[in-house]
Short mmCIF file of C-alpha atoms in Angstrom, two decimals:
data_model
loop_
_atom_site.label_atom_id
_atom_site.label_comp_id
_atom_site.label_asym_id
_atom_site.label_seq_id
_atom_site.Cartn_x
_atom_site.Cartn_y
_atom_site.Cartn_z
CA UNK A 137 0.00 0.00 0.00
CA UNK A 138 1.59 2.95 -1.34
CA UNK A 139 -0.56 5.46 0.84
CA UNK A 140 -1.43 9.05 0.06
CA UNK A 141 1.36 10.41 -2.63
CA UNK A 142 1.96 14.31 -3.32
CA UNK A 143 4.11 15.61 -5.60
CA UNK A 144 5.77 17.65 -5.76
CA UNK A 145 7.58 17.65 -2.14
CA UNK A 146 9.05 20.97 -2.49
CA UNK A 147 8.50 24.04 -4.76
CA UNK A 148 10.20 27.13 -4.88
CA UNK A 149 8.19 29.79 -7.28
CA UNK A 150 8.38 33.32 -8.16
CA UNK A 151 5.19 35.37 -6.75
CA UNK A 152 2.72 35.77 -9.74
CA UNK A 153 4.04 32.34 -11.27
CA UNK A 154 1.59 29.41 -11.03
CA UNK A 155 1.88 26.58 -9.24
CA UNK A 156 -0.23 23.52 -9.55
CA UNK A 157 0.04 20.56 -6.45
CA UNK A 158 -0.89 17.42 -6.97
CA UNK A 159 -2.52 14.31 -4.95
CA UNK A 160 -3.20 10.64 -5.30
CA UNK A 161 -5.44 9.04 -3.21
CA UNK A 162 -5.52 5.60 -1.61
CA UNK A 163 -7.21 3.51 -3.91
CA UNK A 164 -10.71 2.99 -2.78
CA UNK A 165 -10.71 5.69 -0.56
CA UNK A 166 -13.74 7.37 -1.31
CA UNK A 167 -12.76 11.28 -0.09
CA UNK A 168 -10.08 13.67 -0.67
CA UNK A 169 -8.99 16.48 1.16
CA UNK A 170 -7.12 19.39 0.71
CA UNK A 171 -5.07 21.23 3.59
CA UNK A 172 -2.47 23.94 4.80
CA UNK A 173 -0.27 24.05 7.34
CA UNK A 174 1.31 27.40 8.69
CA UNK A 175 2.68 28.21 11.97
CA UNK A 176 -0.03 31.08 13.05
CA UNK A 177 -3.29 28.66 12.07
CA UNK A 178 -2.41 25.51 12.21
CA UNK A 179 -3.83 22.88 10.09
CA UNK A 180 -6.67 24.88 7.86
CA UNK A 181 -9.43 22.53 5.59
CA UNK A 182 -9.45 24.09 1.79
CA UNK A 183 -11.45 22.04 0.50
CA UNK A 184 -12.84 18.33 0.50
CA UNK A 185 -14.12 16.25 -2.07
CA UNK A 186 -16.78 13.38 -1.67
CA UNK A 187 -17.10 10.38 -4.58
CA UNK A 188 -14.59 13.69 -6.96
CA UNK A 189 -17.34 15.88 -6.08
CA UNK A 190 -16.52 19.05 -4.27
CA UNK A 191 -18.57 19.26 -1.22
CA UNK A 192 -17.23 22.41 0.94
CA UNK A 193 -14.66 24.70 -0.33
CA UNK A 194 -15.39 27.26 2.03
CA UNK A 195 -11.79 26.67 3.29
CA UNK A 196 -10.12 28.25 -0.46
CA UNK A 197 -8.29 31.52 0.61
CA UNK A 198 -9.57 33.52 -2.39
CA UNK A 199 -10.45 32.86 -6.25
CA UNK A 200 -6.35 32.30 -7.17
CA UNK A 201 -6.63 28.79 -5.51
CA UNK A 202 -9.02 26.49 -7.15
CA UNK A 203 -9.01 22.66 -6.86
CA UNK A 204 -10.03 19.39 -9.33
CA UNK A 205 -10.86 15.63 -8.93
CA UNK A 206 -11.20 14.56 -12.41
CA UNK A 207 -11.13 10.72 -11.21
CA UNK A 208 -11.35 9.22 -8.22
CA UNK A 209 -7.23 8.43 -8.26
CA UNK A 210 -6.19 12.19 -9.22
CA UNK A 211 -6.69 15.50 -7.72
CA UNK A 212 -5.09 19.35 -8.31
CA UNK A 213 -4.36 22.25 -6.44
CA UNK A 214 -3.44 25.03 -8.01
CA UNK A 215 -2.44 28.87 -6.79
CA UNK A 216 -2.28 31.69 -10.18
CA UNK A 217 -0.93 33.74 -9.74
CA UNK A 218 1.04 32.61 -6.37
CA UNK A 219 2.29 35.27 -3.80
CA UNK A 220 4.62 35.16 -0.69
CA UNK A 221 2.16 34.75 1.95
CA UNK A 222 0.92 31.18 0.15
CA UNK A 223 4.12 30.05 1.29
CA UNK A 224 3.12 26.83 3.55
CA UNK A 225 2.88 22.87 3.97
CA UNK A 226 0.17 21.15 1.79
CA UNK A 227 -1.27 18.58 2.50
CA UNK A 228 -3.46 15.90 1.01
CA UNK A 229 -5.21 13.33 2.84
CA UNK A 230 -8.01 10.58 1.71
CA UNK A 231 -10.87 8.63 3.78
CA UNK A 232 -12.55 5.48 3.26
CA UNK A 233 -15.28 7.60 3.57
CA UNK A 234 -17.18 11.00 3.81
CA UNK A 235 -19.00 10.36 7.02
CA UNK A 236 -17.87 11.03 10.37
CA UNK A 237 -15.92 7.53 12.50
CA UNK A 238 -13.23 7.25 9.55
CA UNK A 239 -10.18 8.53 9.83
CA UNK A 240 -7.75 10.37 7.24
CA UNK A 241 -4.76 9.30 5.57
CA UNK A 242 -2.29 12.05 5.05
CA UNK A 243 0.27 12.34 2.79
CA UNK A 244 3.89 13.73 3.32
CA UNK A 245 3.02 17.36 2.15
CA UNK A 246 4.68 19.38 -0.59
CA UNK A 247 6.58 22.34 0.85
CA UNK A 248 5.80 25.60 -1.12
CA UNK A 249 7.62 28.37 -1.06
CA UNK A 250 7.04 31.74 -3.31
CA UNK A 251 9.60 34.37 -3.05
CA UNK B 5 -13.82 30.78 12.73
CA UNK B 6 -11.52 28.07 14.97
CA UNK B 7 -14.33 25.49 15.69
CA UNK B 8 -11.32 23.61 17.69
CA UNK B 9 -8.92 25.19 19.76
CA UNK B 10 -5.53 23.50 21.37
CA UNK B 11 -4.40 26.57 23.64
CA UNK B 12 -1.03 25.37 24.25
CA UNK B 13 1.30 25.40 21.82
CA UNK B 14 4.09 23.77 23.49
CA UNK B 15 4.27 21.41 26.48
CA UNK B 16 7.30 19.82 28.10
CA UNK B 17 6.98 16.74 30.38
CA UNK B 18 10.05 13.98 31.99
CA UNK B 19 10.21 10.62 30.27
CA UNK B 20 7.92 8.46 32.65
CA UNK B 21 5.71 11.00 33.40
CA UNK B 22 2.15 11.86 31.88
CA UNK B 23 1.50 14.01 29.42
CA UNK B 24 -1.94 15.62 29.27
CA UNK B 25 -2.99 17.59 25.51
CA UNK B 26 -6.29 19.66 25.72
CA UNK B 27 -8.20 20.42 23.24
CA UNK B 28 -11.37 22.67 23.35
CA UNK B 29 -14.63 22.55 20.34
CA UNK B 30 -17.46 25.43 19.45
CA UNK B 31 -19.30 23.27 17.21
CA UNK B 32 -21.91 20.91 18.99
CA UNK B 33 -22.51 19.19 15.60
CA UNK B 34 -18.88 17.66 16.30
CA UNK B 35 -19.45 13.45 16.30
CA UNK B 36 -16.34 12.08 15.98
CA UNK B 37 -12.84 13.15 17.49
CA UNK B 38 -9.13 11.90 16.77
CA UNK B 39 -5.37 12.78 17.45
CA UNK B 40 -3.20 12.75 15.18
CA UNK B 41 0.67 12.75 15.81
CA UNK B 42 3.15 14.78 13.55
CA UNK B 43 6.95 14.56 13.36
CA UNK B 44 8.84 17.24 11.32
CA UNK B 45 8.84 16.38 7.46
CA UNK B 46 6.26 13.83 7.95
CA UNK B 47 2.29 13.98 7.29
CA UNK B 48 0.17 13.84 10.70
CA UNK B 49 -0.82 10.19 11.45
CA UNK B 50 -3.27 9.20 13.13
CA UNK B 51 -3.05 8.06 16.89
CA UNK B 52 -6.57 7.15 18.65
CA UNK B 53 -10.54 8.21 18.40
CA UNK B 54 -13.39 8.73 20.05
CA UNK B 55 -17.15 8.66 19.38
CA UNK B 56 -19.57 10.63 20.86
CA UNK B 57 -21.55 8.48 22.31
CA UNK B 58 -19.00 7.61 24.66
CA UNK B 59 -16.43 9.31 27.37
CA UNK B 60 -13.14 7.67 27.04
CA UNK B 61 -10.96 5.60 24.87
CA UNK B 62 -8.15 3.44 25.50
CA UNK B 63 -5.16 2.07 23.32
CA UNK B 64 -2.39 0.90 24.96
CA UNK B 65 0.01 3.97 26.86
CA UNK B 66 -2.87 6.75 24.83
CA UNK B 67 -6.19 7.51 26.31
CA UNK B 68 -8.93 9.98 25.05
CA UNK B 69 -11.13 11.26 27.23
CA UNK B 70 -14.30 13.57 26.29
CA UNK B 71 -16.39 15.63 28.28
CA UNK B 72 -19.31 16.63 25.59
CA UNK B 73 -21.06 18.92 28.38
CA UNK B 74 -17.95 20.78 28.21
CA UNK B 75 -16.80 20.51 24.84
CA UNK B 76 -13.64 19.41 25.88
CA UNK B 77 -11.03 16.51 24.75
CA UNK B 78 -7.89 15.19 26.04
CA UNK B 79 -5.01 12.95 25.29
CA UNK B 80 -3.38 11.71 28.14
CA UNK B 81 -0.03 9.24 27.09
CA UNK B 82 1.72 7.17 29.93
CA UNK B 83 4.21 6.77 30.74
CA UNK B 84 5.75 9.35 28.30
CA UNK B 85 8.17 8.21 26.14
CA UNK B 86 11.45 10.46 24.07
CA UNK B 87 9.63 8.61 21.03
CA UNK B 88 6.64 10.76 22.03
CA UNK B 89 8.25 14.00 20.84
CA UNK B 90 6.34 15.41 18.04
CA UNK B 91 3.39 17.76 17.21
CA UNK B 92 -0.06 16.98 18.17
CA UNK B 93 -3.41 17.99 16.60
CA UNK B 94 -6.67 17.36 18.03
CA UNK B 95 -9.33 16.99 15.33
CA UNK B 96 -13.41 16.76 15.39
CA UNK B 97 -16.20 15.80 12.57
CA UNK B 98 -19.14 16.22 11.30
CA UNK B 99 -20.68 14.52 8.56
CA UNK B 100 -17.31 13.98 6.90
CA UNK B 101 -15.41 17.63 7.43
CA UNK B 102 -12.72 17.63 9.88
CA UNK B 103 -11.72 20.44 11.56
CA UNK B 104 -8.15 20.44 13.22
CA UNK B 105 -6.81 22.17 16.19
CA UNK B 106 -3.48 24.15 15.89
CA UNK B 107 -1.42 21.61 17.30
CA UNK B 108 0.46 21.41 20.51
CA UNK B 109 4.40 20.21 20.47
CA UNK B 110 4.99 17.83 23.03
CA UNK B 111 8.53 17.21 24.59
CA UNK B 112 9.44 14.26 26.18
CA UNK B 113 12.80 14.89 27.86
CA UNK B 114 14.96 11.51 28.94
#
């Protein structure tokens, strides 16, 4: 079992450059979710999806981050145009499923930082 | 809008001691409530849950206790262990959205 993979682990960018993150899933799992991790707030929900369908993205800074599930074994998050203060830990985690008593699988985070 | 709140950021306990993590919800909706353990460079992984529907939850050295009246959760790990050193986040869901706490970095000094 391969777990929850992210890539990529690190990006450095260029504020106003693009930058697109991306997640796979443990197969089967039947939820993906989207999260960032800075020192002042912690662990912060962007956005989850339930059977590739986004269910709350209430999380989503502002309208330059956007996320996709086009399949159940593929999702995207991407920043355009990126700026210093989206400098954080991402992470990507996955659920059996999209009810409450399941826990999430996390993946090892991609690093991003925009100078 | 922090639905769950860990109010220390940083605790330091001797190896053999306890170690008691608090973690404080707003949202009564809340069913379901983990820890999750994080070492530097790693994803968080999850340590030990509780339902609801009942008060306290045991798995070997970790225990969760929750007092729903006071919409309050604990961790309590003994004895503590160096191995224990890392970052812990309380967590709590409804319906399928988890909500995480800040974190708290626990210490375990030999």
């Amino acid at each position: 079992d391969a777990g929850v993979i992210q890539s990529p682990r690190h990006e450095v960018t260029e504020m106003g450059q693009e930058v697109t993150l991306r997640c796979k899933p443990i197969s089967g799992h039947n939820s993906l979710f989207w999260y960032r991790q800075t020192m002042m707030r912690g662990l912060e929900l962007l956005i989850y999806f339930n059977n590739n369908v986004p269910i709350d993205d209430s999380g989503m800074p502002e309208d330059r981050f956007s996320a996709k599930m086009p399949n159940a074994s593929f999702s995207t998050l991407k920043i355009q145009p990126s700026e210093p203060r989206d400098s954080a830990v991402y992470f990507c985690a996955s659920s059996p499923k999209g009810t409450s008593g399941y826990e999430q699988y996390f993946g090892p985070g991609t690093r991003l930082t925009v100078t | 809008d922090q639905q769950v709140k860990q109010n220390s950021p940083s605790l330091s306990v001797q190896e053999g001691r306890i170690s008691i993590l608090n973690c404080d919800y707003t949202n009564s909706m809340f069913d379901y409530f983990l820890w999750y353990k994080k070492y530097p460079a790693e994803g968080p992984t999850f340590l030990i849950s509780i339902s609801s529907i009942k008060d306290k939850n045991e798995d070997g050295r970790f225990t969760v206790f929750l007092n729903k009246s006071a919409k309050h959760l604990s961790l309590h790990i003994v004895p503590s262990q160096p191995g224990d050193s890392a970052v812990y986040f309380c967590a709590a869901s409804a319906l399928g959205d988890m909500r995480f706490g800040a974190g708290t970095r626990l210490t375990v000094k030999p």
